mmCIF file of N, CA and C in Angstrom:
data_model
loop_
_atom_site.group_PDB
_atom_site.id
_atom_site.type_symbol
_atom_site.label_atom_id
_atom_site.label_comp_id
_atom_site.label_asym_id
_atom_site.label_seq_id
_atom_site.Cartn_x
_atom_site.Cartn_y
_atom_site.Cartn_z
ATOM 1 N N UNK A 1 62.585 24.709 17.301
ATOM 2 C CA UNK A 1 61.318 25.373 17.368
ATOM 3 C C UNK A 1 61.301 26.242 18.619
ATOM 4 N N UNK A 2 60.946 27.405 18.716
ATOM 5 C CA UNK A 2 60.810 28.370 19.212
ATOM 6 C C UNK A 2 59.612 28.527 20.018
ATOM 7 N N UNK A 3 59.430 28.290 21.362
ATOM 8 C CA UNK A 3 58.585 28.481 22.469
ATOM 9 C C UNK A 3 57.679 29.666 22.150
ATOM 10 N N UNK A 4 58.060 30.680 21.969
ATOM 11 C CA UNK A 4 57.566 31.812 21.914
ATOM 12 C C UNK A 4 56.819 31.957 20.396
ATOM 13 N N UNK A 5 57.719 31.541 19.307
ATOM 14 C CA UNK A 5 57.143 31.322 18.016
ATOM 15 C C UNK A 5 57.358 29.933 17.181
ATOM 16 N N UNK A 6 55.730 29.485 17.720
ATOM 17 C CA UNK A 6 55.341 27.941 17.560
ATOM 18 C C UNK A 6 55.176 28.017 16.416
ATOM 19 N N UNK A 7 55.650 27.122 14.830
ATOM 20 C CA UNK A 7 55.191 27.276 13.712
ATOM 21 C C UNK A 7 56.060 29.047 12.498
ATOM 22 N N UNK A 8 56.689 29.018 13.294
ATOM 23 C CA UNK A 8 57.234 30.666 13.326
ATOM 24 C C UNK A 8 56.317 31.593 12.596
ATOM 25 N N UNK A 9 55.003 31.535 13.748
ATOM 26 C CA UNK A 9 54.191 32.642 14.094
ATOM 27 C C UNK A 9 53.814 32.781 15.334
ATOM 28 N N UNK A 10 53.489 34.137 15.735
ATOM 29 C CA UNK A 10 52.848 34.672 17.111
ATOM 30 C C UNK A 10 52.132 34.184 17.156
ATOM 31 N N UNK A 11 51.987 33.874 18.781
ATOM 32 C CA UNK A 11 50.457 33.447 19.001
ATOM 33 C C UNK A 11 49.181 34.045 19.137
ATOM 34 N N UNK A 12 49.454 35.417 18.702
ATOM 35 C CA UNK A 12 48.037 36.321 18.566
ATOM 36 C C UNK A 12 48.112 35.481 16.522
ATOM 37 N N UNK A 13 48.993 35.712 15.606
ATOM 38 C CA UNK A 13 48.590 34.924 14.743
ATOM 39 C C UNK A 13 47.610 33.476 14.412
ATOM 40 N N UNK A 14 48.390 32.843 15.686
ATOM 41 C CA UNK A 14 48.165 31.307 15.825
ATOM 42 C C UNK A 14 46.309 31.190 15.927
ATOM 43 N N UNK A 15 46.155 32.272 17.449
ATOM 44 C CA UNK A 15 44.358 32.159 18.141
ATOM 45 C C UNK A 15 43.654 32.922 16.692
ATOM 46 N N UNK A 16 44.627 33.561 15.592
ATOM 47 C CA UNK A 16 44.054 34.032 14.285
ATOM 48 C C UNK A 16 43.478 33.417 13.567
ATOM 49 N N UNK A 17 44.065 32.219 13.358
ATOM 50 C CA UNK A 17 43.969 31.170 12.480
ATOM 51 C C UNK A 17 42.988 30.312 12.712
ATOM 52 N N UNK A 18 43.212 29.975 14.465
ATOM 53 C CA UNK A 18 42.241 28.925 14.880
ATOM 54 C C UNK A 18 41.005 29.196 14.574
ATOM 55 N N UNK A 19 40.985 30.512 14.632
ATOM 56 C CA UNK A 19 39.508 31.274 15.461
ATOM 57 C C UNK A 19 38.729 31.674 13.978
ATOM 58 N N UNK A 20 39.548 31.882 12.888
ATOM 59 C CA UNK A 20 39.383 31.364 11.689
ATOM 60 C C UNK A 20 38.917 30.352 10.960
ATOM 61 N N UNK A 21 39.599 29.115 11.530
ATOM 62 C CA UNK A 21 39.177 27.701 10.893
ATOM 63 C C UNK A 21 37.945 27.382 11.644
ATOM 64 N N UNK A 22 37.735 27.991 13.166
ATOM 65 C CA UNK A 22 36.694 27.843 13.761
ATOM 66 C C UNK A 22 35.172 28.438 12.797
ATOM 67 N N UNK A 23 35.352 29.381 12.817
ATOM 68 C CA UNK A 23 34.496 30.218 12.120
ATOM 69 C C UNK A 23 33.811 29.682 10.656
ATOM 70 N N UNK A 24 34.913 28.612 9.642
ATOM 71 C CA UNK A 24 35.190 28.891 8.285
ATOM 72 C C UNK A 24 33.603 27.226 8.795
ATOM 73 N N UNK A 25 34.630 26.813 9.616
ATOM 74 C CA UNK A 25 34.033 25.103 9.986
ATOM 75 C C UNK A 25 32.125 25.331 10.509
ATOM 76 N N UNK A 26 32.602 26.362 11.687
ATOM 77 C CA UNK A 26 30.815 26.482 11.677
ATOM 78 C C UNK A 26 30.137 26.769 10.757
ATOM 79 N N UNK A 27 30.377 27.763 10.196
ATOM 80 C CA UNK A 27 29.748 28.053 8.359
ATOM 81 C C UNK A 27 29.512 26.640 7.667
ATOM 82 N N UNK A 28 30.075 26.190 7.651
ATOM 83 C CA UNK A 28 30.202 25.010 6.651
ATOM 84 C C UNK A 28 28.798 24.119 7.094
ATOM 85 N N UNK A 29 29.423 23.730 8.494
ATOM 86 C CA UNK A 29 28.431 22.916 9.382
ATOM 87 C C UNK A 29 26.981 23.484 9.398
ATOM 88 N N UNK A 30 26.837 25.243 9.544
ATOM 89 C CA UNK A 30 25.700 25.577 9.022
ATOM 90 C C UNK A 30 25.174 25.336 7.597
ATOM 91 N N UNK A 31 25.621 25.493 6.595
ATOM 92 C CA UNK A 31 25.305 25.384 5.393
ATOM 93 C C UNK A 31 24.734 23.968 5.110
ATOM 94 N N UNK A 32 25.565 23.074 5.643
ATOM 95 C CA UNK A 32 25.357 21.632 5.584
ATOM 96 C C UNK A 32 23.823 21.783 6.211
ATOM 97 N N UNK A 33 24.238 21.510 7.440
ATOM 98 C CA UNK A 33 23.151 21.447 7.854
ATOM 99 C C UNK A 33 21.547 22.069 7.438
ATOM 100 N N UNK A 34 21.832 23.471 7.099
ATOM 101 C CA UNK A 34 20.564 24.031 6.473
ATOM 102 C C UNK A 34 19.990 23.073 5.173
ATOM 103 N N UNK A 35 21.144 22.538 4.263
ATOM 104 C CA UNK A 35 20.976 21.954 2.968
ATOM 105 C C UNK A 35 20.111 20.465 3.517
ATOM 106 N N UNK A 36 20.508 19.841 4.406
ATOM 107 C CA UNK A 36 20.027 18.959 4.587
ATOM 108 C C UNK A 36 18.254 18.938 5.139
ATOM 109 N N UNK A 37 18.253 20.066 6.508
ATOM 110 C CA UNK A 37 17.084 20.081 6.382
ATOM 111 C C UNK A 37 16.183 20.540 5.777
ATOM 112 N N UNK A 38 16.559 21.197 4.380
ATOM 113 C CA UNK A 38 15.517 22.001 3.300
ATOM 114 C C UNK A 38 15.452 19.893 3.028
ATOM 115 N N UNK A 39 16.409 19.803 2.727
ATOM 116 C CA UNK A 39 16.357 18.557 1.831
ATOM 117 C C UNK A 39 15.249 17.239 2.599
ATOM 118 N N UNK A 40 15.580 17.275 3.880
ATOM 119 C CA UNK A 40 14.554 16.582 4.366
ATOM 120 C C UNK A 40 12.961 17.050 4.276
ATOM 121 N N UNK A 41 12.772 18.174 4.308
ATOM 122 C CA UNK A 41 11.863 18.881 4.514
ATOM 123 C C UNK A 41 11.026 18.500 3.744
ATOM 124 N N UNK A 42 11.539 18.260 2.001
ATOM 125 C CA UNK A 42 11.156 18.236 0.624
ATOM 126 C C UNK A 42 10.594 16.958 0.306
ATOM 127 N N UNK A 43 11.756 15.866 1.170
ATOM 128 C CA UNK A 43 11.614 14.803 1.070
ATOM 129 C C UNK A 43 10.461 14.425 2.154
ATOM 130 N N UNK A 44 10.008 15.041 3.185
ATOM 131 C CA UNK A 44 9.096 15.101 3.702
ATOM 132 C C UNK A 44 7.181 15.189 3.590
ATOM 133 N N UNK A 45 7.703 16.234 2.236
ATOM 134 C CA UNK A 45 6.362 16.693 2.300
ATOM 135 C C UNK A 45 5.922 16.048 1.270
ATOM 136 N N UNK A 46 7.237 15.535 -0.090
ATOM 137 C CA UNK A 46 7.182 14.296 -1.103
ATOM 138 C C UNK A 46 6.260 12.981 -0.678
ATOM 139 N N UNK A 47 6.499 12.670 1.174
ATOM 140 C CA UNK A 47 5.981 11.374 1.237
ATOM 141 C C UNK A 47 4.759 11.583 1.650
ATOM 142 N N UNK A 48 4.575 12.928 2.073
ATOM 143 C CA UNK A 48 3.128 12.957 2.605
ATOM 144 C C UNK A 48 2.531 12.794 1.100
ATOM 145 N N UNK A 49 2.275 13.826 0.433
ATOM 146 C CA UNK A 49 1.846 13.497 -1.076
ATOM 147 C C UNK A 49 1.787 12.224 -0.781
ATOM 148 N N UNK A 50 2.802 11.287 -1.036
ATOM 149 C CA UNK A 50 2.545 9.975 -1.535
ATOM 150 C C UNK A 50 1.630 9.034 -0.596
ATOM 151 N N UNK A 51 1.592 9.336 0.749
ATOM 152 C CA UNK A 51 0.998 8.696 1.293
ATOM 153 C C UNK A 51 -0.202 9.288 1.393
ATOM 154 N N UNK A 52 -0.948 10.582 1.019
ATOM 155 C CA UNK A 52 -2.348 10.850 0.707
ATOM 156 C C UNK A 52 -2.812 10.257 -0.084
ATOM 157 N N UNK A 53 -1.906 9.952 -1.359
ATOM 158 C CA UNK A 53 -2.222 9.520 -2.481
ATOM 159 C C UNK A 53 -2.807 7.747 -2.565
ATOM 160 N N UNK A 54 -1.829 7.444 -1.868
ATOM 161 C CA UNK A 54 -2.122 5.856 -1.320
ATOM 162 C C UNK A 54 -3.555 5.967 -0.759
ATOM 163 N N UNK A 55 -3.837 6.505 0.483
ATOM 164 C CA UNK A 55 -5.132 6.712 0.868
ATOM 165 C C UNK A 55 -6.156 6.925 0.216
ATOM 166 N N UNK A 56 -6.047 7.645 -1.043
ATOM 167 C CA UNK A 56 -7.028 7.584 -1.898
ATOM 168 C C UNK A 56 -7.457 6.143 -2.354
ATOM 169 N N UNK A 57 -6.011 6.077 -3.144
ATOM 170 C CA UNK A 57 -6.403 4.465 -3.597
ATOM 171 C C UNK A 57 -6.634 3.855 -2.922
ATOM 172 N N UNK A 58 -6.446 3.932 -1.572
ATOM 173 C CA UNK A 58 -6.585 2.674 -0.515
ATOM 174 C C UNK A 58 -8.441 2.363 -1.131
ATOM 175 N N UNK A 59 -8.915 3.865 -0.584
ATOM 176 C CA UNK A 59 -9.987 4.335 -0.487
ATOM 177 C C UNK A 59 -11.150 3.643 -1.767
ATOM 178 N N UNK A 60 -10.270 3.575 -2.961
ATOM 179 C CA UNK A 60 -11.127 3.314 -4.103
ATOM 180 C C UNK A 60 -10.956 1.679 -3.958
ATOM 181 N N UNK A 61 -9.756 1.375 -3.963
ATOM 182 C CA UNK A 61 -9.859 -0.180 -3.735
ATOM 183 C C UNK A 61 -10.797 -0.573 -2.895
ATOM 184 N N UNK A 62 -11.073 -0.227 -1.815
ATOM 185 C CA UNK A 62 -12.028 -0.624 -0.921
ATOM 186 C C UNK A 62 -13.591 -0.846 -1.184
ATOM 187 N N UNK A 63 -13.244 0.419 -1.663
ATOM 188 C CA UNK A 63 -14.988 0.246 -2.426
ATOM 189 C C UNK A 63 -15.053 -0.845 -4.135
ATOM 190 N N UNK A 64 -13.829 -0.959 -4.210
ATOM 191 C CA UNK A 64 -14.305 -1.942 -5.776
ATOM 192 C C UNK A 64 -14.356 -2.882 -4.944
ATOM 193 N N UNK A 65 -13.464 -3.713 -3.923
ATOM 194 C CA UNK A 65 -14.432 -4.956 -3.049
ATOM 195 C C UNK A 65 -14.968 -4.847 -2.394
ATOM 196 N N UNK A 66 -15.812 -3.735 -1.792
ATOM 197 C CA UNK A 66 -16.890 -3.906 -1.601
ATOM 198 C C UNK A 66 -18.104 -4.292 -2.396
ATOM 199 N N UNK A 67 -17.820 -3.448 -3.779
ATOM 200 C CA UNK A 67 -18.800 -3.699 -5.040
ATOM 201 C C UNK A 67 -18.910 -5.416 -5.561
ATOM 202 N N UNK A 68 -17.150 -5.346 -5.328
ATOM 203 C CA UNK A 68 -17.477 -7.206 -5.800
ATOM 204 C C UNK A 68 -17.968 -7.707 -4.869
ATOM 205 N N UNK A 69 -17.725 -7.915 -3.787
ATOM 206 C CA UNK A 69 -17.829 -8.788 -2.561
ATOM 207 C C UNK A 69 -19.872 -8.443 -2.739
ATOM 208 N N UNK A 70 -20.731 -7.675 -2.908
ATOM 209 C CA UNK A 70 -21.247 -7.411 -3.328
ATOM 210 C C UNK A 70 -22.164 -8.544 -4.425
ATOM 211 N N UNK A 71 -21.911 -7.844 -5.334
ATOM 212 C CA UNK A 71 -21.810 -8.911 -7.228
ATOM 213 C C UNK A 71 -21.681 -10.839 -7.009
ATOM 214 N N UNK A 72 -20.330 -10.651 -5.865
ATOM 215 C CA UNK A 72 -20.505 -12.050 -5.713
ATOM 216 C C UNK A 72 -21.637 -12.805 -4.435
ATOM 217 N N UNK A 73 -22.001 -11.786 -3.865
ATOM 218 C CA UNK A 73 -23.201 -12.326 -2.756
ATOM 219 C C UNK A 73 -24.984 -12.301 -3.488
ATOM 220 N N UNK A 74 -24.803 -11.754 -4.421
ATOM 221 C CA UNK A 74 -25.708 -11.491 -5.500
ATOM 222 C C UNK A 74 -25.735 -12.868 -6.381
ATOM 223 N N UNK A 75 -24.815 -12.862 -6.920
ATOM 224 C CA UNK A 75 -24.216 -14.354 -7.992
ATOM 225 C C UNK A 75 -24.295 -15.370 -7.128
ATOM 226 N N UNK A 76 -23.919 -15.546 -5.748
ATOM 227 C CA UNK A 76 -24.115 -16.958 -5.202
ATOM 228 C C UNK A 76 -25.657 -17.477 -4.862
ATOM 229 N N UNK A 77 -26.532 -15.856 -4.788
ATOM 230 C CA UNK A 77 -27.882 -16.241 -4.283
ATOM 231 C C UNK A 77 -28.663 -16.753 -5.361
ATOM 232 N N UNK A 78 -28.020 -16.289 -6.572
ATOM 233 C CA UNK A 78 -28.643 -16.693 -7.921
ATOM 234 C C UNK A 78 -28.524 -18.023 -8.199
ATOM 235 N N UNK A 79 -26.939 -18.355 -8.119
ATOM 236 C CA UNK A 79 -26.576 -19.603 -8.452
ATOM 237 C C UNK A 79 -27.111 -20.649 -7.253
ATOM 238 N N UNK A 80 -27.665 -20.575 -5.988
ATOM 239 C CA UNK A 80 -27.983 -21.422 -4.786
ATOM 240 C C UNK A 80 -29.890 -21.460 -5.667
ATOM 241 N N UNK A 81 -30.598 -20.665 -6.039
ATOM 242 C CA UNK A 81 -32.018 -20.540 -6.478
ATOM 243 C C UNK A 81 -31.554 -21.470 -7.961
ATOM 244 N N UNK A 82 -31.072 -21.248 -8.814
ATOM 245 C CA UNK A 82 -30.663 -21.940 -9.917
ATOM 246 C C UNK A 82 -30.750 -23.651 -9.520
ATOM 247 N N UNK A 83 -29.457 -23.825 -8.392
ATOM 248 C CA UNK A 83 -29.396 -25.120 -8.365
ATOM 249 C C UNK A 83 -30.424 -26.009 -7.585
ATOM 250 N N UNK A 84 -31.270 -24.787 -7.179
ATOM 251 C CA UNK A 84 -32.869 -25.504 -6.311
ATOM 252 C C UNK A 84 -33.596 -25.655 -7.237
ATOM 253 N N UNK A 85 -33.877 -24.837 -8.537
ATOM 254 C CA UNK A 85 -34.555 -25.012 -9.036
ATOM 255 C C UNK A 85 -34.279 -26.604 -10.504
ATOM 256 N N UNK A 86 -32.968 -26.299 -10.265
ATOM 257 C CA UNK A 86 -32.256 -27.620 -11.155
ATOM 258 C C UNK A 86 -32.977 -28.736 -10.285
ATOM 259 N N UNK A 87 -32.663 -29.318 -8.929
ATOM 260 C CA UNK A 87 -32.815 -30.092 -8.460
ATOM 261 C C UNK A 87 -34.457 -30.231 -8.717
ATOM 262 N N UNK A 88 -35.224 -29.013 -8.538
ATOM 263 C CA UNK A 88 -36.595 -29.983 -8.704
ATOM 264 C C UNK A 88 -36.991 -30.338 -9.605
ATOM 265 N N UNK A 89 -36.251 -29.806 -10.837
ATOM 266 C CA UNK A 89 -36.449 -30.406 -12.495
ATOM 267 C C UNK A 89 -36.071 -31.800 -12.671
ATOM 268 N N UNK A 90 -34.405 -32.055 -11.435
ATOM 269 C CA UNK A 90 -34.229 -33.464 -11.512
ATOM 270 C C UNK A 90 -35.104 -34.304 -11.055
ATOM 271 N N UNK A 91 -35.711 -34.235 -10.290
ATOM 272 C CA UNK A 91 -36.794 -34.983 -9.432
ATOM 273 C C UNK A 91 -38.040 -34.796 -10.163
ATOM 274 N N UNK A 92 -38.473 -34.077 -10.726
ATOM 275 C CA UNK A 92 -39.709 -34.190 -12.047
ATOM 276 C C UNK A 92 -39.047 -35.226 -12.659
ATOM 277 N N UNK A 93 -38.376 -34.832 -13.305
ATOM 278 C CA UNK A 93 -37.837 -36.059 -14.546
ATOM 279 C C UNK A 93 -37.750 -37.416 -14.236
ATOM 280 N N UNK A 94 -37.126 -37.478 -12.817
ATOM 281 C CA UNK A 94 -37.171 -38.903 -12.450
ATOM 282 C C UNK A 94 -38.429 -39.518 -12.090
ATOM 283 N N UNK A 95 -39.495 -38.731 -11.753
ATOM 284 C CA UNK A 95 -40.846 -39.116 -11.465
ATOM 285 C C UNK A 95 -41.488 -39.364 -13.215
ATOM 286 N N UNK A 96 -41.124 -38.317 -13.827
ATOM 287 C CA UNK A 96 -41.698 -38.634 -15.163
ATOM 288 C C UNK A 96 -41.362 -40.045 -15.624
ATOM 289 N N UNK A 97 -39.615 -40.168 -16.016
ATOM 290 C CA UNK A 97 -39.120 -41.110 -16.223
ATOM 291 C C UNK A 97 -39.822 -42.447 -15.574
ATOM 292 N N UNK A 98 -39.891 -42.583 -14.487
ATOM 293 C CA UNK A 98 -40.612 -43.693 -13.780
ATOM 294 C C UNK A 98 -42.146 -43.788 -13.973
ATOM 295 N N UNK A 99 -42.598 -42.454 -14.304
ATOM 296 C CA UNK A 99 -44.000 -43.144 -14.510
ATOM 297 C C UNK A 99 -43.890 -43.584 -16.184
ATOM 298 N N UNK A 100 -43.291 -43.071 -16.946
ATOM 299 C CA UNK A 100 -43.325 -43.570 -18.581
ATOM 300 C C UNK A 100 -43.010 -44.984 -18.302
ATOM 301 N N UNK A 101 -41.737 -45.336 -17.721
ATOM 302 C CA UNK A 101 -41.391 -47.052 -17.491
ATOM 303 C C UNK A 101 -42.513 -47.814 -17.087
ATOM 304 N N UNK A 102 -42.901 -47.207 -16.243
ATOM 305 C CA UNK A 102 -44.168 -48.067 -15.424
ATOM 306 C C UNK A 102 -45.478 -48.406 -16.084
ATOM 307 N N UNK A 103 -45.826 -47.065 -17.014
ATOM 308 C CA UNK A 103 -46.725 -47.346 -18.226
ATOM 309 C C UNK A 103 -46.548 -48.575 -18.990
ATOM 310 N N UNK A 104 -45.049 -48.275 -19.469
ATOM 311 C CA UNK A 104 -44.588 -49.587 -20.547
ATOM 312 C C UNK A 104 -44.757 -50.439 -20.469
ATOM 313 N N UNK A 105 -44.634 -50.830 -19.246
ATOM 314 C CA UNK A 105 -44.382 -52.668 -18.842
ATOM 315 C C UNK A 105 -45.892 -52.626 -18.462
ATOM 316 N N UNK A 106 -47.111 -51.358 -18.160
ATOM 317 C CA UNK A 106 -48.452 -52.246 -17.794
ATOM 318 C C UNK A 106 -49.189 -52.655 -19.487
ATOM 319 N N UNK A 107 -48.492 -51.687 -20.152
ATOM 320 C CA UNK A 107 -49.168 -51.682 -21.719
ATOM 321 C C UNK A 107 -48.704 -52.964 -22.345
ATOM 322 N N UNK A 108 -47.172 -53.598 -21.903
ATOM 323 C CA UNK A 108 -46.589 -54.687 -22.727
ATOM 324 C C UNK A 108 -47.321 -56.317 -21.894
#
């Protein structure tokens, strides 16, 4: 091998080549790179969408428990008046009940 002709080419050939593959490689690395950040970009603005979208629903979910949470503070006040009013029906009855017994045995 030949000092002067490394590869048996000149070295104005040789800094040809390099300066070439240099060139061919940044291109590339640009291209890449551009592809990727369109690609992120896309994928970017994909999640915003999705995460507005969530927010909505967040948004509606919130308000259906509120509506229940709601419905059920409504239903428990009903059902707490219900079972007051059960209880004093039980306590009539048992007063009734006891005065009918008490009749019986003064009539027998």
């Amino acid at each position: 091998m030949d000092m002067h002709h490394p590869f048996g080419f000149e070295w104005g050939d040789l800094v040809a080549i390099f300066t070439l593959v240099g060139v061919v490689a940044t291109y590339v690395n640009l291209g890449i790179s551009h592809t990727a950040k369109d690609s992120n970009r896309a994928e970017f603005e994909q999640l915003t969408d999705s995460i507005a979208q969530l927010n909505e629903t967040m948004v509606k979910v919130n308000m259906v428990l509120d509506s229940l949470k709601a419905d059920r503070e409504s239903t428990n006040r009903r059902l707490d008046k219900i079972e007051a009013t059960s209880d004093r029906h039980d306590i009539q009855l048992a007063r009734i009940e006891e005065h009918v017994m008490t009749t019986r045995k003064d009539n027998q």
